Amino acid sequence: DKTLFIHDLEYSKNSIKINVTAGNTYLGLYDEETDEEKKKELLKKAHECLRVGREKHNANYAAWFGTGNAYLKTREWENAINCYSKAYDIHSPHADELHTNSRFVAGQAREDKNDMAAYMALKLMLKMKPEHELNETFKVDLADALSKIGKPDSALAVLNEVIETNPKNATAYNKKGEVYGRVYNNFQESERWIKKSIDVEPSISAYENLGVCYGIQGRYSEAVKAFEKALEINENNPK
């Protein structure tokens, strides 16, 4: 394939099949290449071939999925998710591979502090896999993203649903306290829910949030105690 489709581009420049396959072939070569300049050139060629494929047949699943994968290479998360969303609308039976890549985008976007891209990825995952509504970890992640894109009420609604389903979900209580403190500046409610999280299951994150909550209020000795509790769990925590 690496030889055939790239070679045939020279003779069949208007072929949708050859352009899309060549584009995805260039992505494979990109992954194998170690020279950064050559990688850039391969990615450029991939985008160009896939663009031709999309323009000639806008409902070509492989062209949109491949373009989404191309955007992954440069960490353009929102562009990637937009392409995956288009691919899903074209051919939803491919949801498994789209779901896997969207989950990857959600995690990487959160690491990059790109809250909108994380939300877009989680929303697409929910569309593809409705059963994820029953997954508590997924819902807490969704609530976190909602709170960071200006939808804190929706975030609290999701967290309340998790807590109602499982009153022992310490992470949901902690996240609820974080939303009250970070978004609403309601430190009384923030403290209440973080302490509830600690009662259920002490964690570094909960003690850290509690310390921040105390510190913002000027309750410094209590803040120090909370941070010391976190250090008891992991003495090498730099935060």
PDB file of C-alpha atoms in Angstrom:
ATOM      1  CA  ASP A   1       0.000   0.000   0.000  1.00  0.00           C
ATOM      2  CA  LYS A   2       2.786   2.425   0.878  1.00  0.00           C
ATOM      3  CA  THR A   3       4.168   2.141  -2.642  1.00  0.00           C
ATOM      4  CA  LEU A   4       1.032   1.542  -4.674  1.00  0.00           C
ATOM      5  CA  PHE A   5      -1.310   4.342  -3.625  1.00  0.00           C
ATOM      6  CA  ILE A   6       1.348   7.046  -3.342  1.00  0.00           C
ATOM      7  CA  HIS A   7       2.683   6.070  -6.774  1.00  0.00           C
ATOM      8  CA  ASP A   8      -0.822   6.117  -8.288  1.00  0.00           C
ATOM      9  CA  LEU A   9      -1.445   9.683  -7.084  1.00  0.00           C
ATOM     10  CA  GLU A  10       0.671  10.860  -9.998  1.00  0.00           C
ATOM     11  CA  TYR A  11      -1.685   9.224 -12.488  1.00  0.00           C
ATOM     12  CA  SER A  12      -5.061   9.389 -10.702  1.00  0.00           C
ATOM     13  CA  LYS A  13      -5.091  12.764  -8.965  1.00  0.00           C
ATOM     14  CA  ASN A  14      -8.886  12.924  -9.045  1.00  0.00           C
ATOM     15  CA  SER A  15      -9.503   9.514  -7.514  1.00  0.00           C
ATOM     16  CA  ILE A  16     -11.228   9.734  -4.140  1.00  0.00           C
ATOM     17  CA  LYS A  17     -10.113   6.226  -3.174  1.00  0.00           C
ATOM     18  CA  ILE A  18      -6.462   6.820  -4.047  1.00  0.00           C
ATOM     19  CA  ASN A  19      -6.304  10.241  -2.337  1.00  0.00           C
ATOM     20  CA  VAL A  20      -7.890   9.034   0.894  1.00  0.00           C
ATOM     21  CA  THR A  21      -5.813   5.857   1.049  1.00  0.00           C
ATOM     22  CA  ALA A  22      -2.642   7.763   0.220  1.00  0.00           C
ATOM     23  CA  GLY A  23      -3.463  10.319   2.922  1.00  0.00           C
ATOM     24  CA  ASN A  24      -3.818   7.618   5.548  1.00  0.00           C
ATOM     25  CA  THR A  25      -0.668   5.949   4.207  1.00  0.00           C
ATOM     26  CA  TYR A  26       1.247   9.190   4.731  1.00  0.00           C
ATOM     27  CA  LEU A  27       0.025   9.192   8.339  1.00  0.00           C
ATOM     28  CA  GLY A  28       1.479   5.727   8.785  1.00  0.00           C
ATOM     29  CA  LEU A  29       4.785   6.884   7.338  1.00  0.00           C
ATOM     30  CA  TYR A  30       4.658   9.898   9.674  1.00  0.00           C
ATOM     31  CA  ASP A  31       4.504   7.571  12.678  1.00  0.00           C
ATOM     32  CA  GLU A  32       7.531   5.625  11.425  1.00  0.00           C
ATOM     33  CA  GLU A  33       9.661   8.669  10.571  1.00  0.00           C
ATOM     34  CA  THR A  34      12.105  10.097  13.137  1.00  0.00           C
ATOM     35  CA  ASP A  35      13.347  13.191  11.300  1.00  0.00           C
ATOM     36  CA  GLU A  36      11.171  16.149  12.361  1.00  0.00           C
ATOM     37  CA  GLU A  37      11.358  17.990   9.043  1.00  0.00           C
ATOM     38  CA  LYS A  38      10.400  14.871   7.115  1.00  0.00           C
ATOM     39  CA  LYS A  39       7.538  14.280   9.544  1.00  0.00           C
ATOM     40  CA  LYS A  40       6.187  17.765   8.851  1.00  0.00           C
ATOM     41  CA  GLU A  41       6.305  17.142   5.105  1.00  0.00           C
ATOM     42  CA  LEU A  42       4.543  13.787   5.433  1.00  0.00           C
ATOM     43  CA  LEU A  43       1.819  15.333   7.569  1.00  0.00           C
ATOM     44  CA  LYS A  44       1.372  18.132   5.048  1.00  0.00           C
ATOM     45  CA  LYS A  45       0.954  15.573   2.257  1.00  0.00           C
ATOM     46  CA  ALA A  46      -1.520  13.597   4.362  1.00  0.00           C
ATOM     47  CA  HIS A  47      -3.671  16.668   4.973  1.00  0.00           C
ATOM     48  CA  GLU A  48      -3.611  17.583   1.287  1.00  0.00           C
ATOM     49  CA  CYS A  49      -4.673  14.129   0.083  1.00  0.00           C
ATOM     50  CA  LEU A  50      -7.408  13.861   2.693  1.00  0.00           C
ATOM     51  CA  ARG A  51      -8.637  17.355   1.812  1.00  0.00           C
ATOM     52  CA  VAL A  52      -9.015  16.313  -1.822  1.00  0.00           C
ATOM     53  CA  GLY A  53     -10.928  13.225  -0.699  1.00  0.00           C
ATOM     54  CA  ARG A  54     -13.316  15.301   1.432  1.00  0.00           C
ATOM     55  CA  GLU A  55     -13.869  17.923  -1.237  1.00  0.00           C
ATOM     56  CA  LYS A  56     -14.685  15.339  -3.884  1.00  0.00           C
ATOM     57  CA  HIS A  57     -16.890  13.278  -1.584  1.00  0.00           C
ATOM     58  CA  ASN A  58     -17.945  15.090   1.582  1.00  0.00           C
ATOM     59  CA  ALA A  59     -19.581  11.950   2.985  1.00  0.00           C
ATOM     60  CA  ASN A  60     -16.424   9.850   2.865  1.00  0.00           C
ATOM     61  CA  TYR A  61     -15.977   8.353   6.330  1.00  0.00           C
ATOM     62  CA  ALA A  62     -12.305   7.414   5.886  1.00  0.00           C
ATOM     63  CA  ALA A  63     -11.410  10.952   4.785  1.00  0.00           C
ATOM     64  CA  TRP A  64     -12.932  12.538   7.888  1.00  0.00           C
ATOM     65  CA  PHE A  65     -11.588   9.892  10.255  1.00  0.00           C
ATOM     66  CA  GLY A  66      -8.127  10.193   8.719  1.00  0.00           C
ATOM     67  CA  THR A  67      -8.198  13.981   8.985  1.00  0.00           C
ATOM     68  CA  GLY A  68      -9.123  13.675  12.649  1.00  0.00           C
ATOM     69  CA  ASN A  69      -6.143  11.377  13.145  1.00  0.00           C
ATOM     70  CA  ALA A  70      -3.922  13.888  11.341  1.00  0.00           C
ATOM     71  CA  TYR A  71      -4.964  16.607  13.781  1.00  0.00           C
ATOM     72  CA  LEU A  72      -4.050  14.311  16.670  1.00  0.00           C
ATOM     73  CA  LYS A  73      -0.433  14.484  15.528  1.00  0.00           C
ATOM     74  CA  THR A  74      -0.289  18.222  16.211  1.00  0.00           C
ATOM     75  CA  ARG A  75      -2.526  18.133  19.307  1.00  0.00           C
ATOM     76  CA  GLU A  76      -5.283  20.156  17.601  1.00  0.00           C
ATOM     77  CA  TRP A  77      -7.944  18.557  19.762  1.00  0.00           C
ATOM     78  CA  GLU A  78     -10.990  20.588  18.754  1.00  0.00           C
ATOM     79  CA  ASN A  79     -10.297  20.085  15.056  1.00  0.00           C
ATOM     80  CA  ALA A  80      -9.844  16.365  15.646  1.00  0.00           C
ATOM     81  CA  ILE A  81     -13.152  16.038  17.491  1.00  0.00           C
ATOM     82  CA  ASN A  82     -14.999  18.031  14.842  1.00  0.00           C
ATOM     83  CA  CYS A  83     -13.726  15.566  12.237  1.00  0.00           C
ATOM     84  CA  TYR A  84     -14.643  12.536  14.355  1.00  0.00           C
ATOM     85  CA  SER A  85     -18.116  13.969  14.892  1.00  0.00           C
ATOM     86  CA  LYS A  86     -18.567  14.356  11.151  1.00  0.00           C
ATOM     87  CA  ALA A  87     -17.305  10.802  10.606  1.00  0.00           C
ATOM     88  CA  TYR A  88     -19.786   9.459  13.163  1.00  0.00           C
ATOM     89  CA  ASP A  89     -22.679  11.248  11.495  1.00  0.00           C
ATOM     90  CA  ILE A  90     -21.667   9.653   8.190  1.00  0.00           C
ATOM     91  CA  HIS A  91     -21.201   6.103   9.425  1.00  0.00           C
ATOM     92  CA  SER A  92     -22.085   5.417  13.052  1.00  0.00           C
ATOM     93  CA  PRO A  93     -21.258   1.659  12.949  1.00  0.00           C
ATOM     94  CA  HIS A  94     -17.608   2.724  13.228  1.00  0.00           C
ATOM     95  CA  ALA A  95     -18.315   4.015  16.741  1.00  0.00           C
ATOM     96  CA  ASP A  96     -15.765   1.741  18.432  1.00  0.00           C
ATOM     97  CA  GLU A  97     -12.696   3.275  16.787  1.00  0.00           C
ATOM     98  CA  LEU A  98     -14.187   6.753  17.041  1.00  0.00           C
ATOM     99  CA  HIS A  99     -14.949   6.209  20.712  1.00  0.00           C
ATOM    100  CA  THR A 100     -11.399   5.059  21.407  1.00  0.00           C
ATOM    101  CA  ASN A 101      -9.880   8.113  19.714  1.00  0.00           C
ATOM    102  CA  SER A 102     -12.363  10.489  21.352  1.00  0.00           C
ATOM    103  CA  ARG A 103     -11.472   9.077  24.756  1.00  0.00           C
ATOM    104  CA  PHE A 104      -7.809   9.729  23.952  1.00  0.00           C
ATOM    105  CA  VAL A 105      -8.628  13.323  22.957  1.00  0.00           C
ATOM    106  CA  ALA A 106     -10.610  13.874  26.168  1.00  0.00           C
ATOM    107  CA  GLY A 107      -7.648  12.819  28.298  1.00  0.00           C
ATOM    108  CA  GLN A 108      -5.033  14.729  26.345  1.00  0.00           C
ATOM    109  CA  ALA A 109      -7.155  17.878  26.114  1.00  0.00           C
ATOM    110  CA  ARG A 110      -7.565  17.892  29.887  1.00  0.00           C
ATOM    111  CA  GLU A 111      -3.804  17.608  30.278  1.00  0.00           C
ATOM    112  CA  ASP A 112      -3.425  20.591  27.925  1.00  0.00           C
ATOM    113  CA  LYS A 113      -6.053  22.561  29.901  1.00  0.00           C
ATOM    114  CA  ASN A 114      -8.225  22.692  26.781  1.00  0.00           C
ATOM    115  CA  ASP A 115     -11.536  22.370  28.604  1.00  0.00           C
ATOM    116  CA  MET A 116     -13.713  22.994  25.558  1.00  0.00           C
ATOM    117  CA  ALA A 117     -12.045  20.220  23.561  1.00  0.00           C
ATOM    118  CA  ALA A 118     -12.364  17.855  26.532  1.00  0.00           C
ATOM    119  CA  TYR A 119     -16.063  18.667  26.788  1.00  0.00           C
ATOM    120  CA  MET A 120     -16.557  18.170  23.037  1.00  0.00           C
ATOM    121  CA  ALA A 121     -14.846  14.778  23.204  1.00  0.00           C
ATOM    122  CA  LEU A 122     -16.868  13.614  26.210  1.00  0.00           C
ATOM    123  CA  LYS A 123     -20.081  14.805  24.597  1.00  0.00           C
ATOM    124  CA  LEU A 124     -19.291  12.855  21.434  1.00  0.00           C
ATOM    125  CA  MET A 125     -18.472   9.760  23.491  1.00  0.00           C
ATOM    126  CA  LEU A 126     -21.840  10.056  25.207  1.00  0.00           C
ATOM    127  CA  LYS A 127     -23.526  10.304  21.805  1.00  0.00           C
ATOM    128  CA  MET A 128     -21.730   7.208  20.558  1.00  0.00           C
ATOM    129  CA  LYS A 129     -22.064   5.132  23.714  1.00  0.00           C
ATOM    130  CA  PRO A 130     -25.236   5.985  25.663  1.00  0.00           C
ATOM    131  CA  GLU A 131     -24.379   3.309  28.243  1.00  0.00           C
ATOM    132  CA  HIS A 132     -21.636   5.643  29.472  1.00  0.00           C
ATOM    133  CA  GLU A 133     -24.418   7.520  31.239  1.00  0.00           C
ATOM    134  CA  LEU A 134     -24.121   4.747  33.811  1.00  0.00           C
ATOM    135  CA  ASN A 135     -20.360   5.153  34.170  1.00  0.00           C
ATOM    136  CA  GLU A 136     -19.605   7.262  37.248  1.00  0.00           C
ATOM    137  CA  THR A 137     -16.037   8.134  36.281  1.00  0.00           C
ATOM    138  CA  PHE A 138     -17.206   9.350  32.888  1.00  0.00           C
ATOM    139  CA  LYS A 139     -19.912  11.494  34.499  1.00  0.00           C
ATOM    140  CA  VAL A 140     -17.495  13.115  36.955  1.00  0.00           C
ATOM    141  CA  ASP A 141     -15.152  13.927  34.064  1.00  0.00           C
ATOM    142  CA  LEU A 142     -18.081  15.404  32.145  1.00  0.00           C
ATOM    143  CA  ALA A 143     -19.081  17.506  35.157  1.00  0.00           C
ATOM    144  CA  ASP A 144     -15.525  18.772  35.509  1.00  0.00           C
ATOM    145  CA  ALA A 145     -15.492  19.851  31.864  1.00  0.00           C
ATOM    146  CA  LEU A 146     -18.907  21.501  32.166  1.00  0.00           C
ATOM    147  CA  SER A 147     -17.800  23.504  35.184  1.00  0.00           C
ATOM    148  CA  LYS A 148     -14.773  24.810  33.297  1.00  0.00           C
ATOM    149  CA  ILE A 149     -16.624  25.948  30.173  1.00  0.00           C
ATOM    150  CA  GLY A 150     -19.127  28.095  32.058  1.00  0.00           C
ATOM    151  CA  LYS A 151     -21.858  25.529  32.783  1.00  0.00           C
ATOM    152  CA  PRO A 152     -21.527  24.961  36.546  1.00  0.00           C
ATOM    153  CA  ASP A 153     -25.251  24.357  37.097  1.00  0.00           C
ATOM    154  CA  SER A 154     -25.152  21.510  34.592  1.00  0.00           C
ATOM    155  CA  ALA A 155     -21.999  20.219  36.279  1.00  0.00           C
ATOM    156  CA  LEU A 156     -23.705  20.108  39.680  1.00  0.00           C
ATOM    157  CA  ALA A 157     -26.735  18.371  38.169  1.00  0.00           C
ATOM    158  CA  VAL A 158     -24.499  15.624  36.793  1.00  0.00           C
ATOM    159  CA  LEU A 159     -22.637  15.271  40.101  1.00  0.00           C
ATOM    160  CA  ASN A 160     -25.898  15.109  42.060  1.00  0.00           C
ATOM    161  CA  GLU A 161     -27.026  12.314  39.768  1.00  0.00           C
ATOM    162  CA  VAL A 162     -23.820  10.401  40.469  1.00  0.00           C
ATOM    163  CA  ILE A 163     -24.178  10.909  44.227  1.00  0.00           C
ATOM    164  CA  GLU A 164     -27.815   9.843  44.178  1.00  0.00           C
ATOM    165  CA  THR A 165     -26.834   6.664  42.345  1.00  0.00           C
ATOM    166  CA  ASN A 166     -23.808   6.009  44.557  1.00  0.00           C
ATOM    167  CA  PRO A 167     -23.622   7.888  47.896  1.00  0.00           C
ATOM    168  CA  LYS A 168     -20.131   6.418  48.390  1.00  0.00           C
ATOM    169  CA  ASN A 169     -18.553   8.176  45.414  1.00  0.00           C
ATOM    170  CA  ALA A 170     -15.924  10.309  47.147  1.00  0.00           C
ATOM    171  CA  THR A 171     -14.688  11.844  43.886  1.00  0.00           C
ATOM    172  CA  ALA A 172     -18.135  13.267  43.092  1.00  0.00           C
ATOM    173  CA  TYR A 173     -18.364  14.926  46.517  1.00  0.00           C
ATOM    174  CA  ASN A 174     -14.870  16.367  46.116  1.00  0.00           C
ATOM    175  CA  LYS A 175     -15.646  17.693  42.636  1.00  0.00           C
ATOM    176  CA  LYS A 176     -18.885  19.220  43.901  1.00  0.00           C
ATOM    177  CA  GLY A 177     -16.963  21.047  46.613  1.00  0.00           C
ATOM    178  CA  GLU A 178     -14.453  22.215  44.027  1.00  0.00           C
ATOM    179  CA  VAL A 179     -17.212  23.654  41.822  1.00  0.00           C
ATOM    180  CA  TYR A 180     -18.787  25.537  44.731  1.00  0.00           C
ATOM    181  CA  GLY A 181     -15.439  27.040  45.682  1.00  0.00           C
ATOM    182  CA  ARG A 182     -13.858  27.703  42.283  1.00  0.00           C
ATOM    183  CA  VAL A 183     -16.955  28.855  40.408  1.00  0.00           C
ATOM    184  CA  TYR A 184     -19.414  30.178  42.975  1.00  0.00           C
ATOM    185  CA  ASN A 185     -16.978  31.347  45.681  1.00  0.00           C
ATOM    186  CA  ASN A 186     -19.278  29.630  48.158  1.00  0.00           C
ATOM    187  CA  PHE A 187     -16.651  28.332  50.549  1.00  0.00           C
ATOM    188  CA  GLN A 188     -19.111  27.135  53.163  1.00  0.00           C
ATOM    189  CA  GLU A 189     -20.663  24.703  50.684  1.00  0.00           C
ATOM    190  CA  SER A 190     -17.248  23.925  49.256  1.00  0.00           C
ATOM    191  CA  GLU A 191     -15.917  22.923  52.667  1.00  0.00           C
ATOM    192  CA  ARG A 192     -19.028  20.884  53.395  1.00  0.00           C
ATOM    193  CA  TRP A 193     -18.758  18.702  50.298  1.00  0.00           C
ATOM    194  CA  ILE A 194     -14.992  18.285  50.419  1.00  0.00           C
ATOM    195  CA  LYS A 195     -15.230  17.106  54.030  1.00  0.00           C
ATOM    196  CA  LYS A 196     -17.954  14.698  52.945  1.00  0.00           C
ATOM    197  CA  SER A 197     -15.536  13.334  50.352  1.00  0.00           C
ATOM    198  CA  ILE A 198     -12.856  12.855  53.003  1.00  0.00           C
ATOM    199  CA  ASP A 199     -15.328  11.100  55.293  1.00  0.00           C
ATOM    200  CA  VAL A 200     -16.084   8.615  52.522  1.00  0.00           C
ATOM    201  CA  GLU A 201     -12.499   8.142  51.324  1.00  0.00           C
ATOM    202  CA  PRO A 202      -9.544  10.425  52.206  1.00  0.00           C
ATOM    203  CA  SER A 203      -7.537  11.473  49.160  1.00  0.00           C
ATOM    204  CA  ILE A 204      -4.731  13.833  48.224  1.00  0.00           C
ATOM    205  CA  SER A 205      -7.057  15.769  45.923  1.00  0.00           C
ATOM    206  CA  ALA A 206      -9.689  16.299  48.618  1.00  0.00           C
ATOM    207  CA  TYR A 207      -7.163  17.442  51.241  1.00  0.00           C
ATOM    208  CA  GLU A 208      -5.560  19.735  48.671  1.00  0.00           C
ATOM    209  CA  ASN A 209      -8.936  21.279  47.813  1.00  0.00           C
ATOM    210  CA  LEU A 210      -9.734  21.656  51.495  1.00  0.00           C
ATOM    211  CA  GLY A 211      -6.407  23.393  52.102  1.00  0.00           C
ATOM    212  CA  VAL A 212      -7.066  25.801  49.243  1.00  0.00           C
ATOM    213  CA  CYS A 213     -10.576  26.451  50.558  1.00  0.00           C
ATOM    214  CA  TYR A 214      -9.194  27.308  54.003  1.00  0.00           C
ATOM    215  CA  GLY A 215      -6.342  29.378  52.568  1.00  0.00           C
ATOM    216  CA  ILE A 216      -8.628  31.600  50.475  1.00  0.00           C
ATOM    217  CA  GLN A 217     -10.622  32.308  53.628  1.00  0.00           C
ATOM    218  CA  GLY A 218      -7.485  33.226  55.565  1.00  0.00           C
ATOM    219  CA  ARG A 219      -7.737  30.162  57.788  1.00  0.00           C
ATOM    220  CA  TYR A 220      -4.054  29.436  57.328  1.00  0.00           C
ATOM    221  CA  SER A 221      -3.346  27.083  60.226  1.00  0.00           C
ATOM    222  CA  GLU A 222      -6.239  24.874  59.108  1.00  0.00           C
ATOM    223  CA  ALA A 223      -4.947  25.037  55.538  1.00  0.00           C
ATOM    224  CA  VAL A 224      -1.514  23.848  56.660  1.00  0.00           C
ATOM    225  CA  LYS A 225      -3.083  20.934  58.527  1.00  0.00           C
ATOM    226  CA  ALA A 226      -5.036  19.918  55.429  1.00  0.00           C
ATOM    227  CA  PHE A 227      -1.919  20.010  53.269  1.00  0.00           C
ATOM    228  CA  GLU A 228      -0.034  18.004  55.881  1.00  0.00           C
ATOM    229  CA  LYS A 229      -2.775  15.362  55.683  1.00  0.00           C
ATOM    230  CA  ALA A 230      -2.211  15.215  51.931  1.00  0.00           C
ATOM    231  CA  LEU A 231       1.524  14.782  52.506  1.00  0.00           C
ATOM    232  CA  GLU A 232       0.835  11.893  54.858  1.00  0.00           C
ATOM    233  CA  ILE A 233      -0.730  10.100  51.889  1.00  0.00           C
ATOM    234  CA  ASN A 234       2.141  11.029  49.553  1.00  0.00           C
ATOM    235  CA  GLU A 235       5.106  12.880  51.047  1.00  0.00           C
ATOM    236  CA  ASN A 236       6.545  13.588  47.563  1.00  0.00           C
ATOM    237  CA  ASN A 237       3.546  15.526  46.247  1.00  0.00           C
ATOM    238  CA  PRO A 238       5.012  18.771  44.829  1.00  0.00           C
ATOM    239  CA  LYS A 239       1.718  20.666  44.801  1.00  0.00           C
TER     240      LYS A 239
END
